[in-house]
Coordinates of C-alpha atoms and ligand atoms in Angstrom, one line a residue:
M351 CA -50.5 14.3 27.4
C352 CA -50.2 15.3 31.1
G353 CA -51.5 18.3 33.0
I354 CA -49.5 20.8 35.0
V355 CA -50.7 23.5 37.4
G356 CA -48.7 26.2 39.4
Y357 CA -49.8 28.9 41.8
I358 CA -48.3 31.9 43.5
G359 CA -50.4 34.3 45.6
N360 CA -52.1 34.6 48.9
K361 CA -54.4 31.5 48.8
V362 CA -53.5 28.1 50.1
A363 CA -51.5 26.7 47.2
T364 CA -52.5 23.1 47.9
E365 CA -56.2 23.8 47.5
V366 CA -55.8 25.8 44.3
I367 CA -53.5 23.2 42.7
L368 CA -55.6 20.2 43.7
E369 CA -58.7 21.8 42.3
G370 CA -56.7 22.6 39.1
L371 CA -55.5 19.0 38.8
R372 CA -59.0 17.7 39.3
R373 CA -60.2 19.8 36.4
L374 CA -57.3 18.5 34.2
E375 CA -58.1 14.8 34.9
Y376 CA -59.4 14.5 31.3
R377 CA -55.8 15.0 30.2
G378 CA -54.5 11.9 32.1
Y379 CA -54.9 10.2 35.4
D380 CA -52.4 7.4 36.1
S381 CA -50.7 9.3 38.8
S382 CA -50.4 12.8 40.3
G383 CA -48.3 14.9 42.7
I384 CA -47.9 18.3 44.2
A385 CA -45.0 20.3 45.7
V386 CA -45.4 23.4 47.9
I387 CA -42.9 25.6 49.7
E388 CA -43.8 26.2 53.3
N389 CA -41.7 27.8 56.1
G390 CA -38.4 27.1 54.3
S391 CA -39.1 23.5 53.4
L392 CA -40.3 21.7 50.4
K393 CA -43.4 19.5 50.9
I394 CA -43.9 16.9 48.1
S395 CA -46.8 14.4 47.9
R396 CA -47.4 11.9 45.1
A397 CA -50.0 9.2 44.5
V398 CA -50.7 6.5 41.9
G399 CA -54.1 6.5 40.2
K400 CA -56.8 9.1 40.1
I401 CA -56.4 12.5 41.8
I402 CA -58.7 11.4 44.6
N403 CA -55.8 9.3 45.9
L404 CA -53.6 12.4 46.2
Q405 CA -56.4 14.3 47.8
N406 CA -56.8 11.5 50.4
A407 CA -53.0 11.6 51.1
L408 CA -53.2 15.3 51.8
Q409 CA -56.5 15.4 53.7
N410 CA -55.0 15.6 57.1
E411 CA -52.3 18.1 56.2
K412 CA -52.9 21.7 57.2
S413 CA -50.8 23.8 54.8
S414 CA -50.3 27.5 54.7
A415 CA -48.0 27.4 51.7
T416 CA -48.9 30.0 49.0
V417 CA -46.6 28.8 46.2
G418 CA -46.3 25.4 44.5
V419 CA -46.7 23.2 41.5
G420 CA -48.8 20.1 40.7
H421 CA -49.0 17.4 38.0
I422 CA -51.4 14.8 36.7
R423 CA -49.7 12.2 34.5
W424 CA -50.5 10.3 31.3
A425 CA -47.4 8.2 31.2
T426 CA -45.2 8.1 28.1
H427 CA -41.8 7.2 29.6
G428 CA -41.8 5.0 32.7
K429 CA -44.7 3.0 34.0
P430 CA -47.4 4.6 36.2
C431 CA -45.9 4.4 39.8
E432 CA -45.1 6.7 42.6
E433 CA -41.4 7.0 41.7
N434 CA -42.3 8.1 38.2
A435 CA -45.0 10.5 39.3
H436 CA -44.2 14.2 39.1
P437 CA -43.0 16.5 40.7
H438 CA -39.3 15.5 40.3
T439 CA -36.6 17.1 42.4
D440 CA -32.8 17.6 42.1
C441 CA -30.3 15.7 44.2
N442 CA -30.6 18.2 47.1
K443 CA -34.4 18.2 47.0
K444 CA -34.4 22.0 46.6
I445 CA -35.6 22.4 43.1
V446 CA -38.9 21.0 41.8
V447 CA -40.1 20.5 38.2
V448 CA -43.4 19.4 36.7
H449 CA -43.5 18.7 32.9
N450 CA -45.9 18.0 30.1
G451 CA -44.3 16.9 26.8
I452 CA -41.5 14.6 25.6
I453 CA -37.8 15.2 25.9
E454 CA -36.3 13.5 22.9
N455 CA -32.7 13.6 23.9
Y456 CA -33.3 12.6 27.5
R457 CA -31.2 9.4 27.4
Q458 CA -28.0 11.2 26.3
L459 CA -28.7 14.0 28.9
K460 CA -29.3 11.4 31.6
Q461 CA -25.9 9.7 30.8
E462 CA -24.1 13.0 31.0
L463 CA -25.8 14.0 34.3
I464 CA -25.1 10.6 35.9
S465 CA -21.5 10.8 34.9
E466 CA -21.4 14.2 36.7
G467 CA -22.7 12.5 39.8
H468 CA -26.4 13.2 39.6
R469 CA -28.6 10.5 41.2
F470 CA -31.8 9.6 39.3
L471 CA -34.8 8.1 41.1
S472 CA -37.3 7.6 38.2
E473 CA -37.5 6.1 34.7
T474 CA -39.0 9.4 33.3
D475 CA -37.6 11.7 30.7
T476 CA -38.7 14.6 32.9
E477 CA -36.2 14.0 35.6
V478 CA -33.3 15.1 33.4
I479 CA -34.8 18.6 33.4
V480 CA -34.5 19.2 37.2
H481 CA -31.0 17.8 37.3
L482 CA -30.0 20.1 34.4
I483 CA -31.4 23.1 36.3
E484 CA -29.4 21.9 39.4
R485 CA -26.3 21.8 37.2
Y486 CA -26.7 25.5 36.3
F487 CA -28.2 26.8 39.6
K488 CA -26.0 29.4 41.2
G489 CA -28.7 31.0 43.3
D490 CA -31.0 32.4 40.7
I491 CA -33.6 29.9 39.5
L492 CA -34.6 31.9 36.5
L493 CA -31.1 32.0 35.1
A494 CA -30.7 28.2 35.8
V495 CA -33.9 27.4 34.0
K496 CA -32.9 29.5 31.0
A497 CA -29.6 27.6 30.8
A498 CA -31.2 24.2 31.3
V499 CA -33.9 24.5 28.6
K500 CA -31.2 25.4 26.0
K501 CA -30.1 21.7 26.3
L502 CA -33.5 20.2 25.8
K503 CA -34.8 18.8 22.5
G504 CA -38.5 17.9 22.2
A505 CA -41.6 19.4 23.7
Y506 CA -42.0 20.8 27.2
A507 CA -44.3 22.8 29.3
L508 CA -42.7 23.3 32.6
G509 CA -43.5 24.5 36.1
V510 CA -40.5 25.1 38.4
V511 CA -40.2 26.2 42.0
S512 CA -37.0 26.4 44.1
L513 CA -36.5 26.4 47.9
D514 CA -33.8 29.1 47.5
N515 CA -36.2 31.3 45.6
P516 CA -39.4 30.8 47.5
D517 CA -41.1 33.9 46.1
V518 CA -40.8 32.8 42.4
L519 CA -42.8 30.5 40.2
I520 CA -41.4 29.8 36.7
G521 CA -43.3 28.6 33.7
V522 CA -41.9 27.5 30.3
R523 CA -43.6 26.7 27.1
Y524 CA -42.1 24.9 24.1
D525 CA -44.3 22.9 21.8
A526 CA -46.6 22.0 24.6
P527 CA -49.5 24.2 25.8
L528 CA -49.1 26.5 28.9
V529 CA -51.4 29.3 29.9
V530 CA -50.8 32.0 32.5
G531 CA -53.8 33.0 34.7
I532 CA -53.8 36.6 35.8
G533 CA -55.4 37.2 39.2
D534 CA -55.2 40.1 41.8
N535 CA -51.7 39.7 43.3
E536 CA -51.9 36.0 42.4
Y537 CA -50.8 34.1 39.3
F538 CA -51.4 30.7 37.9
I539 CA -49.8 28.5 35.2
A540 CA -51.7 25.6 33.7
S541 CA -51.7 23.2 30.7
D542 CA -55.2 24.3 29.9
I543 CA -57.7 26.9 30.8
P544 CA -60.2 24.7 32.8
A545 CA -57.6 24.2 35.6
V546 CA -57.9 27.7 37.0
L547 CA -61.0 29.2 35.2
S548 CA -62.8 29.2 38.6
Y549 CA -60.2 31.7 39.9
T550 CA -59.7 34.0 36.9
K551 CA -61.0 34.6 33.4
R552 CA -57.9 36.5 32.4
F553 CA -55.3 34.4 30.5
I554 CA -52.1 34.9 28.6
F555 CA -51.4 32.2 26.0
L556 CA -47.6 31.8 26.1
E557 CA -45.9 31.4 22.7
D558 CA -43.3 28.8 21.9
G559 CA -40.0 29.6 23.6
D560 CA -41.6 31.9 26.2
M561 CA -40.6 31.8 29.8
V562 CA -42.5 33.5 32.5
E563 CA -41.3 34.5 36.0
L564 CA -44.2 35.0 38.4
K565 CA -44.1 36.7 41.7
K566 CA -47.0 37.9 43.9
E567 CA -46.3 41.5 42.9
G568 CA -46.1 40.9 39.2
Y569 CA -44.6 38.9 36.3
R570 CA -42.1 39.1 33.5
I571 CA -42.2 37.2 30.2
F572 CA -39.1 36.4 28.2
D573 CA -39.4 35.4 24.6
K574 CA -37.3 32.8 22.8
K575 CA -34.6 35.4 22.3
D576 CA -34.6 36.1 26.0
Q577 CA -36.0 39.5 25.5
I578 CA -38.6 40.8 27.9
C579 CA -41.9 41.0 26.0
E580 CA -45.6 41.7 26.5
R581 CA -48.3 39.1 25.7
K582 CA -52.0 39.9 25.2
I583 CA -54.3 39.2 28.2
N584 CA -57.4 37.4 26.9
K585 CA -60.8 37.3 28.7
I586 CA -62.3 33.8 28.5
E587 CA -66.0 33.6 28.8
W588 CA -66.3 29.8 28.7
D589 CA -67.9 27.8 31.5
S590 CA -65.7 25.0 32.9
L591 CA -67.2 22.1 30.8
M592 CA -66.8 24.1 27.6
A593 CA -63.2 24.8 28.7
E594 CA -62.5 21.1 29.1
K595 CA -63.4 20.7 25.5
S596 CA -61.2 23.7 24.6
G597 CA -64.4 25.4 23.4
Y598 CA -65.4 22.6 21.0
K599 CA -69.0 21.4 21.3
H600 CA -68.0 17.8 21.8
F601 CA -64.9 15.9 22.9
M602 CA -65.1 14.0 19.6
L603 CA -64.6 17.2 17.6
K604 CA -61.8 18.3 19.9
E605 CA -60.1 15.0 19.4
I606 CA -60.5 15.1 15.6
F607 CA -58.8 18.5 15.7
E608 CA -56.0 17.3 18.0
Q609 CA -54.8 14.8 15.5
S610 CA -52.0 16.9 13.9
Q611 CA -50.6 17.2 17.4
T612 CA -51.1 13.7 18.5
I613 CA -49.5 12.2 15.4
E614 CA -46.6 14.5 15.9
D615 CA -46.3 13.5 19.5
T616 CA -46.5 9.8 18.5
F617 CA -43.5 10.0 16.1
R618 CA -41.6 12.6 18.1
G619 CA -38.2 11.3 19.1
R620 CA -38.8 8.1 17.2
I621 CA -37.7 9.0 13.7
E622 CA -33.9 9.2 14.1
V623 CA -33.3 6.4 11.6
E624 CA -29.6 6.6 12.4
D625 CA -30.1 5.3 15.9
I626 CA -32.5 2.4 15.2
N627 CA -31.5 0.6 18.4
E628 CA -32.8 3.4 20.5
F629 CA -36.2 2.9 18.9
F630 CA -36.2 -0.9 19.5
N631 CA -35.0 -0.3 23.1
E632 CA -38.0 1.9 23.8
V633 CA -40.4 -0.6 22.2
N634 CA -38.6 -3.3 24.1
I635 CA -38.0 -5.7 21.2
S636 CA -34.6 -6.7 19.8
P637 CA -33.8 -6.3 16.1
E638 CA -32.6 -10.0 16.3
I639 CA -36.1 -11.1 17.1
I640 CA -37.5 -9.2 14.0
K641 CA -34.8 -10.7 11.8
N642 CA -36.1 -14.1 12.9
I643 CA -39.8 -13.3 12.3
N644 CA -41.2 -14.7 9.1
R645 CA -44.9 -13.9 9.7
I646 CA -47.0 -11.2 11.4
S647 CA -50.4 -11.8 12.8
I648 CA -52.4 -8.7 13.8
V649 CA -55.4 -9.0 16.1
A650 CA -57.8 -6.1 17.1
C651 CA -61.4 -5.0 17.2
G652 CA -63.4 -2.2 15.7
T653 CA -61.5 0.8 14.7
S654 CA -58.2 -0.8 15.9
Y655 CA -59.0 -3.7 13.6
H656 CA -59.2 -1.2 10.7
A657 CA -55.8 0.1 11.6
G658 CA -54.6 -3.5 11.6
L659 CA -55.9 -4.0 8.1
I660 CA -53.8 -1.1 6.9
G661 CA -50.9 -2.6 8.9
R662 CA -51.1 -5.6 6.7
F663 CA -50.4 -3.5 3.6
L664 CA -47.5 -1.7 5.4
F665 CA -45.8 -4.8 6.8
E666 CA -46.0 -6.6 3.5
S667 CA -45.0 -3.8 1.2
V668 CA -42.5 -1.9 3.4
S669 CA -41.2 -4.7 5.7
G670 CA -41.6 -7.7 3.3
I671 CA -43.1 -9.8 6.0
P672 CA -46.2 -11.9 5.2
T673 CA -49.0 -10.5 7.4
E674 CA -52.6 -11.4 8.3
T675 CA -55.1 -9.3 10.2
D676 CA -58.0 -10.8 12.2
I677 CA -60.9 -9.6 14.3
G678 CA -60.0 -10.6 17.9
S679 CA -63.3 -12.4 18.5
E680 CA -62.8 -14.6 15.4
F681 CA -59.1 -15.2 15.7
R682 CA -59.2 -16.9 19.1
Y683 CA -61.6 -19.6 17.9
R684 CA -59.6 -20.6 14.8
D685 CA -57.3 -23.6 14.7
L686 CA -54.3 -21.4 15.0
I687 CA -51.1 -22.2 13.2
L688 CA -48.5 -20.1 15.0
N689 CA -44.9 -20.6 16.1
S690 CA -41.9 -18.8 17.5
Q691 CA -41.3 -17.1 14.2
T692 CA -44.6 -15.3 14.3
L693 CA -44.9 -11.8 15.7
L694 CA -48.4 -11.3 17.1
I695 CA -49.4 -7.6 17.2
A696 CA -52.3 -6.6 19.3
I697 CA -53.7 -3.2 18.6
S698 CA -55.9 -1.5 21.2
Q699 CA -56.5 2.1 22.3
S700 CA -57.7 1.1 25.8
G701 CA -55.6 -2.0 26.3
E702 CA -58.6 -3.5 28.0
T703 CA -60.6 -5.0 25.1
A704 CA -61.6 -8.5 26.1
D705 CA -61.8 -9.7 22.5
T706 CA -58.2 -8.6 22.0
I707 CA -56.8 -9.8 25.3
A708 CA -58.1 -13.3 24.8
P709 CA -56.3 -14.0 21.5
L710 CA -53.1 -12.4 22.9
R711 CA -53.2 -14.9 25.7
E712 CA -54.2 -17.8 23.4
S713 CA -51.3 -17.1 21.0
K714 CA -48.7 -17.3 23.7
K715 CA -49.2 -21.1 23.9
F716 CA -47.5 -21.3 20.5
G717 CA -44.4 -19.4 21.6
V718 CA -45.1 -16.3 19.5
K719 CA -43.5 -13.0 20.3
T720 CA -46.1 -10.4 21.2
L721 CA -46.1 -6.7 20.6
S722 CA -49.0 -4.3 21.5
I723 CA -49.8 -0.9 20.0
C724 CA -51.6 0.9 22.8
N725 CA -52.6 4.3 24.1
V726 CA -52.8 3.5 27.8
M727 CA -49.6 2.8 29.7
G728 CA -49.9 -0.1 32.2
S729 CA -53.1 -1.4 30.7
T730 CA -53.7 -5.2 30.6
I731 CA -52.6 -5.7 27.0
T732 CA -49.4 -3.8 27.6
R733 CA -48.7 -5.8 30.7
E734 CA -49.2 -9.1 28.9
S735 CA -47.2 -8.2 25.8
D736 CA -43.5 -8.8 25.4
A737 CA -43.2 -5.4 23.8
T738 CA -45.3 -2.2 23.5
F739 CA -45.3 0.7 21.2
Y740 CA -47.2 3.5 22.9
T741 CA -49.2 6.0 20.9
R742 CA -49.1 9.4 22.6
C743 CA -52.6 10.6 22.0
G744 CA -53.6 11.4 25.6
P745 CA -57.0 10.2 26.9
E746 CA -59.5 9.6 24.2
I747 CA -62.8 10.7 25.8
G748 CA -65.2 10.4 22.8
V749 CA -66.5 6.8 22.4
A750 CA -65.8 7.0 18.7
S751 CA -62.1 6.5 18.2
T752 CA -60.5 9.2 16.1
K753 CA -57.1 10.4 17.3
A754 CA -56.2 6.9 18.6
F755 CA -56.8 5.5 15.1
T756 CA -54.4 7.9 13.5
G757 CA -52.0 7.4 16.4
Q758 CA -52.1 3.6 15.7
L759 CA -51.5 4.2 12.0
T760 CA -48.5 6.3 12.9
A761 CA -47.1 3.5 15.1
I762 CA -47.6 1.0 12.3
Y763 CA -45.8 3.3 9.8
L764 CA -42.8 3.5 12.1
L765 CA -42.8 -0.2 13.0
A766 CA -43.1 -1.2 9.3
L767 CA -40.3 1.1 8.3
Y768 CA -37.9 -0.1 11.0
F769 CA -38.8 -3.8 10.4
G770 CA -38.1 -3.1 6.7
I771 CA -34.7 -1.7 7.6
I772 CA -33.8 -4.6 9.9
K773 CA -34.9 -7.0 7.1
G774 CA -32.8 -5.2 4.6
K775 CA -35.9 -4.5 2.5
V776 CA -35.8 -0.7 2.9
T777 CA -33.1 1.4 1.4
K778 CA -31.7 4.6 3.1
E779 CA -33.2 6.7 0.3
Y780 CA -36.6 5.1 0.8
S781 CA -36.6 5.7 4.5
I782 CA -35.5 9.3 4.2
K783 CA -38.3 9.9 1.6
F784 CA -40.8 8.0 3.8
I785 CA -39.9 9.9 7.0
D786 CA -40.0 13.2 5.1
S787 CA -43.5 12.5 3.9
L788 CA -44.6 11.4 7.4
L789 CA -43.2 14.6 8.9
K790 CA -45.4 16.6 6.6
I791 CA -48.6 14.8 7.6
P792 CA -49.4 17.0 10.7
R793 CA -49.3 20.1 8.5
D794 CA -51.4 18.3 5.8
I795 CA -54.0 17.4 8.5
V796 CA -54.3 21.1 9.6
S797 CA -55.0 22.1 6.0
I798 CA -57.8 19.5 5.8
L799 CA -59.3 20.6 9.1
N800 CA -59.3 24.2 7.8
K801 CA -61.8 23.0 5.2
E802 CA -64.3 21.7 7.7
Q803 CA -67.0 23.9 6.2
E804 CA -66.9 21.9 3.0
I805 CA -67.8 18.8 5.0
K806 CA -70.6 20.6 6.8
V807 CA -72.2 21.4 3.4
I808 CA -72.1 17.7 2.5
A809 CA -73.4 16.7 5.9
K810 CA -76.3 19.1 5.6
K811 CA -77.3 17.6 2.2
F812 CA -77.3 13.9 3.3
F813 CA -77.9 13.8 7.1
K814 CA -81.5 12.5 6.5
K815 CA -80.4 9.5 4.4
S816 CA -80.9 6.0 5.8
D817 CA -78.1 4.3 4.0
F818 CA -74.5 5.0 2.9
L819 CA -71.9 3.0 1.0
Y820 CA -68.2 3.6 1.4
L821 CA -65.8 2.3 -1.3
G822 CA -62.0 2.0 -1.3
R823 CA -59.2 -0.1 -2.7
G824 CA -55.9 -1.2 -1.3
P825 CA -54.9 0.7 1.9
N826 CA -58.0 2.8 1.4
Y827 CA -60.4 -0.2 1.7
P828 CA -59.9 -0.2 5.5
I829 CA -60.5 3.6 5.4
A830 CA -63.8 2.8 3.7
L831 CA -64.6 0.4 6.6
E832 CA -63.5 3.0 9.2
G833 CA -65.5 5.8 7.6
A834 CA -68.6 3.6 7.6
L835 CA -68.1 2.6 11.2
K836 CA -67.7 6.2 12.3
L837 CA -71.0 7.1 10.6
K838 CA -72.8 4.0 12.0
E839 CA -71.8 4.5 15.6
I840 CA -72.3 8.3 15.7
S841 CA -75.4 8.9 13.6
Y842 CA -77.1 5.4 13.7
I843 CA -77.3 5.5 9.9
H844 CA -76.7 2.1 8.2
A845 CA -73.4 2.4 6.4
E846 CA -71.3 -0.2 4.8
G847 CA -67.6 -0.1 3.8
Y848 CA -66.7 -2.3 0.8
P849 CA -63.7 -3.1 -1.4
A850 CA -64.6 -1.1 -4.5
G851 CA -63.8 -4.1 -6.7
E852 CA -66.4 -6.2 -4.9
M853 CA -69.2 -3.9 -6.0
K854 CA -70.1 -5.9 -9.1
H855 CA -70.3 -9.0 -6.9
G856 CA -73.4 -7.8 -5.1
P857 CA -73.6 -4.3 -3.5
I858 CA -74.1 -2.7 -6.9
A859 CA -77.7 -3.8 -6.6
L860 CA -78.0 -1.2 -3.8
I861 CA -77.1 1.7 -6.0
D862 CA -79.9 4.2 -6.9
E863 CA -80.5 7.9 -6.9
N864 CA -81.1 7.9 -3.1
L865 CA -77.8 6.2 -2.1
P866 CA -74.8 8.4 -1.2
V867 CA -71.6 6.5 -2.1
V868 CA -68.4 7.8 -0.5
C869 CA -65.5 6.9 -2.8
I870 CA -61.9 7.1 -1.6
A871 CA -60.0 7.9 -4.8
T872 CA -56.6 9.4 -4.0
D873 CA -53.8 8.6 -6.4
G874 CA -52.0 5.3 -6.4
K875 CA -51.7 2.1 -8.3
V876 CA -55.4 1.3 -8.3
Y877 CA -56.6 4.9 -9.1
E878 CA -57.8 3.9 -12.6
K879 CA -59.8 1.0 -11.1
I880 CA -61.5 3.2 -8.5
L881 CA -62.4 5.7 -11.2
S882 CA -64.2 2.9 -13.1
N883 CA -66.0 1.9 -10.0
I884 CA -67.2 5.5 -9.6
E885 CA -68.4 5.4 -13.2
E886 CA -70.4 2.3 -12.4
V887 CA -72.1 4.1 -9.5
K888 CA -72.8 7.2 -11.6
A889 CA -74.3 5.0 -14.4
R890 CA -76.8 3.8 -11.9
E891 CA -77.7 7.3 -10.6
G892 CA -75.8 6.8 -7.4
I893 CA -74.7 10.0 -5.5
V894 CA -70.8 10.1 -5.5
I895 CA -68.9 11.8 -2.8
S896 CA -65.2 11.5 -3.6
I897 CA -62.1 11.9 -1.5
A898 CA -59.3 12.8 -3.9
A899 CA -55.8 14.3 -4.1
E900 CA -55.4 18.0 -4.7
G901 CA -55.0 18.8 -8.4
D902 CA -57.1 15.9 -9.6
E903 CA -59.5 17.5 -12.1
L904 CA -60.7 14.2 -13.7
I905 CA -62.5 13.1 -10.5
K906 CA -64.6 16.3 -10.6
E907 CA -66.4 15.3 -13.8
K908 CA -67.4 11.9 -12.3
S909 CA -68.4 13.0 -8.8
D910 CA -71.3 15.0 -7.3
F911 CA -69.0 16.2 -4.5
V912 CA -65.2 16.2 -4.2
F913 CA -63.2 16.8 -1.0
Y914 CA -59.5 17.3 -1.7
V915 CA -56.6 16.2 0.5
P916 CA -53.0 17.2 0.0
K917 CA -50.9 14.9 -2.1
T918 CA -48.6 12.4 -0.3
E919 CA -47.1 8.9 -0.6
E920 CA -49.7 6.3 -1.6
L921 CA -49.2 4.4 1.6
L922 CA -49.6 7.5 3.8
Y923 CA -53.0 8.6 2.3
P924 CA -55.0 6.7 5.0
L925 CA -53.7 9.2 7.6
L926 CA -55.3 12.0 5.6
N927 CA -58.3 10.3 4.0
I928 CA -59.9 9.4 7.3
I929 CA -60.0 13.0 8.5
P930 CA -62.9 14.2 6.2
L931 CA -64.8 11.0 7.0
Q932 CA -64.5 11.5 10.7
L933 CA -65.8 15.1 10.2
L934 CA -68.6 13.9 8.0
A935 CA -69.8 11.3 10.6
Y936 CA -69.5 14.0 13.4
H937 CA -71.5 16.6 11.6
I938 CA -74.2 14.2 10.4
G939 CA -74.5 12.9 13.9
V940 CA -74.9 16.5 15.3
L941 CA -77.5 17.3 12.6
R942 CA -79.4 14.2 13.6
G943 CA -79.3 15.3 17.3
C944 CA -77.3 12.3 18.4
D945 CA -75.1 12.1 21.5
V946 CA -71.9 12.0 19.5
D947 CA -69.6 11.7 22.6
Q948 CA -71.6 8.8 24.1
P949 CA -73.6 7.1 21.3
R950 CA -76.4 4.8 22.4
N951 CA -75.5 1.1 23.2
L952 CA -71.7 1.8 23.0
A953 CA -68.9 1.8 25.7
K954 CA -65.5 3.4 25.3
S955 CA -63.8 0.2 26.3
V956 CA -65.5 -3.2 25.7
T957 CA -64.0 -5.2 28.6
V958 CA -66.5 -8.1 28.2
E959 CA -66.7 -10.7 25.4
Ligands
AGP275 C1 -64.3 2.8 17.6 O1 -64.9 4.0 17.3 C2 -65.2 2.0 18.6 N1 -65.4 2.8 19.7 C3 -64.7 0.6 18.8 O2 -64.8 -0.1 17.6 C4 -63.3 0.4 19.3 O3 -62.4 0.7 18.3 C5 -63.1 -1.1 19.7 O4 -64.0 -1.4 20.8 C6 -61.7 -1.4 20.1 O5 -61.3 -0.7 21.2 P1 -59.8 -0.7 21.7 O6 -59.0 0.0 20.6 O7 -59.7 0.1 23.0 O8 -59.3 -2.1 21.8

């Protein structure tokens, strides 16, 4: 996710916009830029890295401009560099655009525009927008923007200014957030409230398809049918820190609630099964290499390792490729047997985990192909991999990984599906059914999040416990591990995740009336087995908290508490089952007074071995 800010009024635009970008730095910070209109010319500055670098670039400039736009980037298309930093301009450097979102059809539009003679300077998807506006511009920037957005497919929040219309600031919102700040003869647009909360507490939340034309003397809002409309002005009483968390108490809770959006962002534009080559081009690995692969080796740490364990199920059952998953710190000290027909997949949110970087480097000696699944463009792991699949979760601030985990799973689902197609293991019918179920996941997650109160009730009952056991089978065994890790690292309660079938080989000795046992029991080929494990726990007075599929009445009789998730494909349940477990860890941690965003002893990125 990126951050955009725009201003029109009587203040110095550069100051307002820089302040706004600084307050949006939690949304992304690999590069930034600003464009203002001053005395008939367009002044553009861009800088790689944190916002302070842009500030330093501008510190000696005395600007009197009162209209402009700015952008802080979290790269999704095109590496972090000055050429790819926003704002982007048309060929004549008279129109400027800043964008947050993903243009799914940017490649086709770029080819069209290049064939019309437009010259592109960046690798971004955003640049097609400003050249589209240029194509339709006949003197009125509002009409040109209206014509241009009709060609876009994907998600976009835009800020647009034009040298030929210096008294106008345009904002557009489609499937990416954009708010309008209402001042006294001054107006703001921003990706999020914190950017301009210090200037105004009055905000309009644009709706999808809305376009706003802002002038010092007033504004007009056009809805998706191009009709002028009114939108409610809301008074926001948050302080700026609360606003950065969008009103949530902690970043972790905000990030748990972002997951329906971040999963959708991660698969957006990547599920056109017809054009599989486009997918492989973006990931930068050729289908021929996948055809030649006869083994996948996954390495990762912590939560990412748990995603990798689920990956093993997916790559074996969907792609038909033998797969193993190892903890990074163990993998690198084994006597490795790898070769050029092995694909090594390194999974890492930060891309900087030393215990994952080391095995990635080690494995290259064997001539393996390397692919990373990562959330941070330009991080070490992505630079050292042959190919990278970027999750699009935006910066994950909470130390406990939540949205990055489900982003990694989404990446794995898509990779497994496409590998399966390349290997001839997946039929067209299966891929259509699989994609259809995946497309429903964001909505299913919203329905789970709407039941947060049920989790709070369970958290209240058990937050004083000193031990928890989490049980799962098949692809839900790694979810048991991840649920236990979340609880451990957030609440400091000792929690263990175990394959449910292993209970009788030891852990069953732990079961008594004081031990809460979380059982992941959604339907699938091992459902009957997990039911009998639940009965074993109940027979020893254990407290059973079950995660089950909606409609499952049988589980009620065997559990003390049941949390239902929507029905889906067996292999997709991990995306849903982890949500209540994240919420359970969060609410128990809060009840125990723990610092859930920065738990003791933990770092967000473990860059040392
Ligand atoms: C997850 O909640 C932890 N913060 C930790 O286990 C983390 O997943 C691990 O350190 C790996 O980090 P990475 O994904 O950035 O490589």
